[in-house]
Coordinates of C-alpha atoms and ligand atoms in Angstrom, one line a residue:
X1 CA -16.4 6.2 -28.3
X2 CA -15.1 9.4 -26.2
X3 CA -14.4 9.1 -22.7
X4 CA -13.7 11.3 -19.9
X5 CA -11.7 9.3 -16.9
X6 CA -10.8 10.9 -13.7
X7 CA -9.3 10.5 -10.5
X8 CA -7.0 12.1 -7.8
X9 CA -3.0 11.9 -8.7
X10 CA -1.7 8.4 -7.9
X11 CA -5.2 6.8 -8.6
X12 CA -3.8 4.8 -11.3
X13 CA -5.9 6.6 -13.8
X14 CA -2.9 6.9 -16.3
X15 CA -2.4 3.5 -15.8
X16 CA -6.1 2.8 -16.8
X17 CA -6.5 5.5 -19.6
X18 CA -3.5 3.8 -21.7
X19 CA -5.2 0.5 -21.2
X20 CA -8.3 2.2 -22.3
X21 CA -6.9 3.7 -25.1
X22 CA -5.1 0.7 -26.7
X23 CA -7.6 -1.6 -26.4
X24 CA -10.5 0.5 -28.3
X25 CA -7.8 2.2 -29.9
X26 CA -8.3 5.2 -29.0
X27 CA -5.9 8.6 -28.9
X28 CA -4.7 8.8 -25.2
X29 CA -5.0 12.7 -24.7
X30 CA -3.3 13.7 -21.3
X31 CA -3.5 17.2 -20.3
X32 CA -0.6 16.9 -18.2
X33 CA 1.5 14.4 -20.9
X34 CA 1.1 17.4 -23.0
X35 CA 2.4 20.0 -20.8
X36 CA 5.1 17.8 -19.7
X37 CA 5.9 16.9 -23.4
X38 CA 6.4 20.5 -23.7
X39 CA 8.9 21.2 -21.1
X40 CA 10.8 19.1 -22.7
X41 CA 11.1 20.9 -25.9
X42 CA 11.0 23.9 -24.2
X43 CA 8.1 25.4 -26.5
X44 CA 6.4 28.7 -25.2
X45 CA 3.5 26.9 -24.0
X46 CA 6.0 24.5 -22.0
X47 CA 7.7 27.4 -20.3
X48 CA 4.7 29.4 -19.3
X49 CA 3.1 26.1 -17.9
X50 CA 6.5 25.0 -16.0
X51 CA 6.2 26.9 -13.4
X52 CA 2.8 26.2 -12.4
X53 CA 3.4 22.4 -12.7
X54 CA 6.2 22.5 -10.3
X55 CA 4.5 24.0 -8.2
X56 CA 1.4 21.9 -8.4
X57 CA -1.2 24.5 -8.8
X58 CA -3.6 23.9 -12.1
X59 CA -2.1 25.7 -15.2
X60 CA -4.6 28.4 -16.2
X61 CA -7.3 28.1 -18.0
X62 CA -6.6 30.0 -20.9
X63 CA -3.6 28.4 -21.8
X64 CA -5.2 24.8 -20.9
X65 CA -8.4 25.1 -22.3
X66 CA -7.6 25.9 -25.9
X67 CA -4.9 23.6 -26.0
X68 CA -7.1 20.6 -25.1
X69 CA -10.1 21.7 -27.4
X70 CA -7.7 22.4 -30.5
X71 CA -6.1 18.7 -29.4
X72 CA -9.7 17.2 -29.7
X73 CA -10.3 18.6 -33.3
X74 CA -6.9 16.7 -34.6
X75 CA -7.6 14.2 -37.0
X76 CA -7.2 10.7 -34.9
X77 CA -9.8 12.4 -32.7
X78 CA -12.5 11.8 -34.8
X79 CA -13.5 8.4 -34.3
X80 CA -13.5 8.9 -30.2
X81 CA -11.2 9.8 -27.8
X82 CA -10.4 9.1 -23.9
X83 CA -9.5 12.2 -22.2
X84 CA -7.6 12.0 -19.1
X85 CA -7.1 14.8 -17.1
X86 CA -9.1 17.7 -18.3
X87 CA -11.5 18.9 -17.0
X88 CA -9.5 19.9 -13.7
X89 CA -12.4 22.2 -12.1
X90 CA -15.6 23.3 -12.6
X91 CA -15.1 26.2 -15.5
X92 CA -12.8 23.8 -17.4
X93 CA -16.4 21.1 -17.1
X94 CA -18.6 23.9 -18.3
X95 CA -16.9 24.8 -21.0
X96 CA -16.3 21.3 -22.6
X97 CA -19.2 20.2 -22.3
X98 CA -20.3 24.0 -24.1
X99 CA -18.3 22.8 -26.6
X100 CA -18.9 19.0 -27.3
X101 CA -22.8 20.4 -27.6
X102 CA -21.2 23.2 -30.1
X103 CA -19.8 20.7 -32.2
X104 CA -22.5 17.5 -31.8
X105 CA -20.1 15.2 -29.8
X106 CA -21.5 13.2 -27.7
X107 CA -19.6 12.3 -24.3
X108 CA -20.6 8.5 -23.7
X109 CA -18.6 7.0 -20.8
X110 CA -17.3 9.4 -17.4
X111 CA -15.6 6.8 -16.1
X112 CA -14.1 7.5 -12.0
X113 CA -11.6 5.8 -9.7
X114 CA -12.3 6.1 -6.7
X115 CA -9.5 6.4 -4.1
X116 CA -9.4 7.9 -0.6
X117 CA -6.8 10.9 -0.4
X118 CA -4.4 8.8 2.0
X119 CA -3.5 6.3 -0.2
X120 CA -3.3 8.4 -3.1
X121 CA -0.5 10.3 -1.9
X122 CA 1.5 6.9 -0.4
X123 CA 1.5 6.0 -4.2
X124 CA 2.7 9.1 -6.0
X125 CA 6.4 9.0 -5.1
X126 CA 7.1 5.7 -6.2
X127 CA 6.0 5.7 -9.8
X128 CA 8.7 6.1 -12.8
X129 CA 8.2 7.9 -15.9
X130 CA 9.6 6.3 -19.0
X131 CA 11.6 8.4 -21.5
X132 CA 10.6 7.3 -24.2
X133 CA 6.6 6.7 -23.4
X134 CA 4.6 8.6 -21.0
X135 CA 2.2 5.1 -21.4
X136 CA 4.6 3.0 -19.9
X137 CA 4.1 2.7 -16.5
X138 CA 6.5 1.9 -13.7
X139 CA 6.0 1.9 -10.5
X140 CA 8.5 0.9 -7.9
X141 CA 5.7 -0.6 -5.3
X142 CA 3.8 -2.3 -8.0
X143 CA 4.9 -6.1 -8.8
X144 CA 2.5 -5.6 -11.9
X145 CA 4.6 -2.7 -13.2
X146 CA 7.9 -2.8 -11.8
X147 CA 10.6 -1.5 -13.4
X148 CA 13.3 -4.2 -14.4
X149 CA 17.0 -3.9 -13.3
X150 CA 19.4 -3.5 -16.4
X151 CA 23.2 -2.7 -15.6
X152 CA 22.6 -2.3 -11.9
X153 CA 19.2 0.0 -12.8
X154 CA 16.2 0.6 -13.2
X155 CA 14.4 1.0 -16.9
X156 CA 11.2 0.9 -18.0
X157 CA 9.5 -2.7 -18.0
X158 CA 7.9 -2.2 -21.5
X159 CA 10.6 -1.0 -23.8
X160 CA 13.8 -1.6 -21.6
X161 CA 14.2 3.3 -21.8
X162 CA 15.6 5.2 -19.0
X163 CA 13.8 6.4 -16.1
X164 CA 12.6 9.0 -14.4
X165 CA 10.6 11.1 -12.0
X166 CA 8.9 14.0 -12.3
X167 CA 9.7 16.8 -10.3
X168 CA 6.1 17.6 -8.9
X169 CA 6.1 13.7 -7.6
X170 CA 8.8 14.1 -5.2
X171 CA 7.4 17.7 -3.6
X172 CA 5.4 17.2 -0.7
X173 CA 3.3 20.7 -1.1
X174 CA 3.3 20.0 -4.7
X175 CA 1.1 16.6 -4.1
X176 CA -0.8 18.4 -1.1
X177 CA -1.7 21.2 -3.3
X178 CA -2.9 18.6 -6.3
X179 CA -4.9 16.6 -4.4
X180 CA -6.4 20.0 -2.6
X181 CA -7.4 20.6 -6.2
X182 CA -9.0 17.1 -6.7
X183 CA -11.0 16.4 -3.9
X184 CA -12.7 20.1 -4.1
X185 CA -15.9 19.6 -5.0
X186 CA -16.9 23.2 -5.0
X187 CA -14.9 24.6 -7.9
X188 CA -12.5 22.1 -8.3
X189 CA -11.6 18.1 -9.9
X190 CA -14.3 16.3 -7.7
X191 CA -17.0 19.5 -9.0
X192 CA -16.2 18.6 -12.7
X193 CA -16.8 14.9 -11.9
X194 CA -20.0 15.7 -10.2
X195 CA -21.2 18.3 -13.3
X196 CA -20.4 15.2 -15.5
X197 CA -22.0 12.9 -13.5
X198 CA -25.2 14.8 -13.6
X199 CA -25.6 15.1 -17.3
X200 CA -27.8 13.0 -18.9
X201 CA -26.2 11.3 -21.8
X202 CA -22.7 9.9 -20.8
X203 CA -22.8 6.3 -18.9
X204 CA -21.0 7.1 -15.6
X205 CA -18.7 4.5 -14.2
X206 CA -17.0 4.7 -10.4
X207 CA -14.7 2.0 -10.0
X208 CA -12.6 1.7 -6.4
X209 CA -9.2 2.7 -6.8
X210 CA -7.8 0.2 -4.2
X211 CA -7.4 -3.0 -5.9
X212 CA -4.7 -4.3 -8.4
X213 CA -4.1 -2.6 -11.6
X214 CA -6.0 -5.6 -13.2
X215 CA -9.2 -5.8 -11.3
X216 CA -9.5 -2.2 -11.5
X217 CA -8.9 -2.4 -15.6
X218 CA -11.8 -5.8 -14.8
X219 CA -14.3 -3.3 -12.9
X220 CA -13.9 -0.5 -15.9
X221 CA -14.2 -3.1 -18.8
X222 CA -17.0 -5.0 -17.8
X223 CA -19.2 -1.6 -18.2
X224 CA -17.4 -0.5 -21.2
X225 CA -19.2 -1.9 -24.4
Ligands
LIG1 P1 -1.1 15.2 -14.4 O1 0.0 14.6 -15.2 O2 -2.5 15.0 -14.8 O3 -0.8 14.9 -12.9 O4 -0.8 16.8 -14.5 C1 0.4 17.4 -14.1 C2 0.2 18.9 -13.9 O5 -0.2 19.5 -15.2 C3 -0.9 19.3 -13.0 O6 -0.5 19.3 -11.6 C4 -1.2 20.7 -13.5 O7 -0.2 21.6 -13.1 C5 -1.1 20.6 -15.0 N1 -2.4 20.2 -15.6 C6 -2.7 19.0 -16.1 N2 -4.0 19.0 -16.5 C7 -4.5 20.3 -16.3 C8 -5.7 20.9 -16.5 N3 -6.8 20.3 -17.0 N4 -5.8 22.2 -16.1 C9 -4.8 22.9 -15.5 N5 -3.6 22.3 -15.3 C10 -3.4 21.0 -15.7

């Protein structure tokens, strides 16, 4: 089963995507998991990306596109995958869906959350990334994935790992300018959703964003055979 899933920063569509992914077991491939993973080990590819990250513009796409189509020929990719994150605009759409043709993959599920731009941003600032798992998530104004208190603070709720945010969550512009991005429907996010939505093939799914984490995971699941 492959899967595309979007939706705007603070959507929950992280959230969604790891649910997603470990209950078809599926690889999780997130674009921006990726780059962050490589900041941390300050690889070439994580340095070059940093900056654009921080800054919240899209990193370009001829570093991101190769690094998400070599991702997709890896090994655990070939019994599906659920990729969240990429496509980001409209050249990013074309050229994946070029290339599933290329290689006979066939996209079967876009799925969308839905979320007006307001809300999105009131959630961003509160949510927590593990250390030790970018699919753990915390968020501090979420009963269903709050962060528990150990030693006078707060670690992850799954696995008990320090916390922390990412830089690009607590920068005002840096949100603005990512949700400019996403709600774009020219040549940006909500343009790739629409190119995908169009296809004939995949089964689109648009979920609203607004509800709990589980009846948003409910709404997903009961289209997702
Ligand atoms: P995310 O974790 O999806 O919010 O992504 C964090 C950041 O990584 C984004 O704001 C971009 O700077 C970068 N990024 C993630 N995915 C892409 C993509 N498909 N194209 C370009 N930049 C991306």
């Amino acid at each position: 089963m492959n899967i595309l899933i979007f939706g705007p920063n603070g959507s929950g569509k992280g959230t969604q995507g790891a649910i997603i992914a470990k209950k078809y077991n599926l690889p999780h491939i997130e674009s921006g998991a990726i780059f962050r993973k490589n900041i941390g080990e300050g690889t070439e590819l994580g340095k070059k990306a940093k900056e654009y990250i921080d800054r919240g513009d899209l990193v370009p796409d001829d570093i991101t596109i190769p690094m998400i189509l070599n991702r997709l020929k890896e090994d655990d990719c070939k019994n599906g995958w659920i990729l969240d994150g990429f496509p980001r605009n409209k050249v990013q759409a074309e050229t994946l869906a070029k290339a599933l043709k290329d290689e006979g993959i066939n996209l079967d599920y876009v799925i969308e959350i839905v979320l007006p731009r307001e809300i999105a941003k009131l959630r961003i600032t509160g949510r927590r990334l593990c250390v030790n798992d970018p699919n753990h998530p915390n968020h501090i104004a979420f009963d269903a994935i709050k962060p528990v208190e150990k030693d006078g603070k707060l670690v992850c709720r799954v696995c008990g790992g320090d916390l922390k945010t990412r830089p690009d969550d607590q920068d005002d512009a840096a949100i603005d300018k990512r949700h400019d991005i996403y709600y774009d429907d020219k040549t940006g996010t909500m343009a790739a959703v629409n190119y995908f939505k169009q296809l004939e093939g995949p089964k689109v799914i648009s979920v609203d964003g607004r509800p709990s984490i589980q009846e948003v995971t409910d709404s997903i699941m009961k289209d997702l055979k």
